[in-house]
């Protein structure tokens, strides 16, 4: 007998409906070989495969809002109108496979150009940043050069850059704009007292530390109209004196008041820390946020070492989150959602009609 499942039931978000509750989280491909921020054929085929593979929502990797905000010279960008057409090719390919298309907009802050490109360490050019690093405060990430503390004009410029990039994403046809507020990059650096030592209105109290993000959210909300707006957060820094789940819950409630539709709950990466990795280790933080925003329309995405259909289904059934993101597993198995639907024996598999005669080996 065929069954219904939570995982493969549709997810309504502001003005869009995803066919199921599986998200492909943003994962950098470092495949902009010309280093001009423009999408390549690699991106198009990579995201197309995961859409025909059955994901409900696909969030394209961290995409820079300004050139110096890239995590590597080979990152995607939307800081220039000339980047829209290439990005639209990715969006069209995702839509052709039936998934909603999202983009993660971000700025690397003091960790820009930290990540090795996929070709290995050589492409990092000795690990030296290609540009001056920007951050809330002149406090370096261990092993990285000391960043320049942003002044008011620099903050204004970046708030505008996020809104302008969001407009370009809408022009390219995206359904979901996700802001990268996690993993130790610029927005997270403002949020955490461990990286933000400012004494002006952007530092000190929790309210001041969230001001940069809220200004970005307000600008992006205006830019995207009724498109879905998501914020990815590191729920905890896993360090004494850093962000905690309680602070993230308070922030999430405020974000919802500012028009955020989805909270995507990750953790860590502000600084090296001991993290108790294990299956679903970040889901309890998603559950905290879900409780904090209960009573609103906001949805919560959980992520981190979710690697089976049963585990994902359980996270939804027990109310830990409204959707589950599956990252690394999908790098080697773009068809994981189809496999999982078959495994759960559900009625509403995202199996493309073209593949219905396929068999699992
Ligand atoms: C190759 C790779 C690239 C990633 N790039 C990003 C990124 O661009 N933005 C982001 O927020 N997280 C990024 N992540 C983190 C993933 O989105 C995800 O949160 C993490 O892999 C944990 O989920 P998983 O256990 O299902 O893989 C990346 C992870 C990997 C493996």
PDB file of C-alpha atoms in Angstrom, residues 9 32 48 50 65 71 86 102 127 134 141 148 197 199 226 252 288 309 312 335 339 346:
ATOM      1  CA  UNK A   9       4.148  16.739   1.374  1.00  0.00           C
ATOM      2  CA  UNK A  32      33.663  30.408 -11.865  1.00  0.00           C
ATOM      3  CA  UNK A  48      19.636  20.816 -12.917  1.00  0.00           C
ATOM      4  CA  UNK A  50      19.478  17.947  -8.214  1.00  0.00           C
ATOM      5  CA  UNK A  65      27.015  40.864  -3.160  1.00  0.00           C
ATOM      6  CA  UNK A  71      34.930  33.375  -0.315  1.00  0.00           C
ATOM      7  CA  UNK A  86      24.090  33.545 -16.511  1.00  0.00           C
ATOM      8  CA  UNK A 102      16.788  30.051  -4.328  1.00  0.00           C
ATOM      9  CA  UNK A 127      46.293  31.349   0.884  1.00  0.00           C
ATOM     10  CA  UNK A 134      36.328  43.834   5.791  1.00  0.00           C
ATOM     11  CA  UNK A 141      40.185  34.973  12.155  1.00  0.00           C
ATOM     12  CA  UNK A 148      39.650  46.515   8.280  1.00  0.00           C
ATOM     13  CA  UNK A 197      33.873  44.658  19.530  1.00  0.00           C
ATOM     14  CA  UNK A 199      31.400  50.624  20.535  1.00  0.00           C
ATOM     15  CA  UNK A 226       6.514  39.126  -2.227  1.00  0.00           C
ATOM     16  CA  UNK A 252      14.576  34.822  14.944  1.00  0.00           C
ATOM     17  CA  UNK A 288      14.326  25.755  19.566  1.00  0.00           C
ATOM     18  CA  UNK A 309      14.696   9.099   4.669  1.00  0.00           C
ATOM     19  CA  UNK A 312      14.405  13.255   7.807  1.00  0.00           C
ATOM     20  CA  UNK A 335      18.779  11.412  -6.830  1.00  0.00           C
ATOM     21  CA  UNK A 339      15.518   7.018  -3.741  1.00  0.00           C
ATOM     22  CA  UNK A 346       5.051   7.315  -0.832  1.00  0.00           C
TER      23      UNK A 346
END
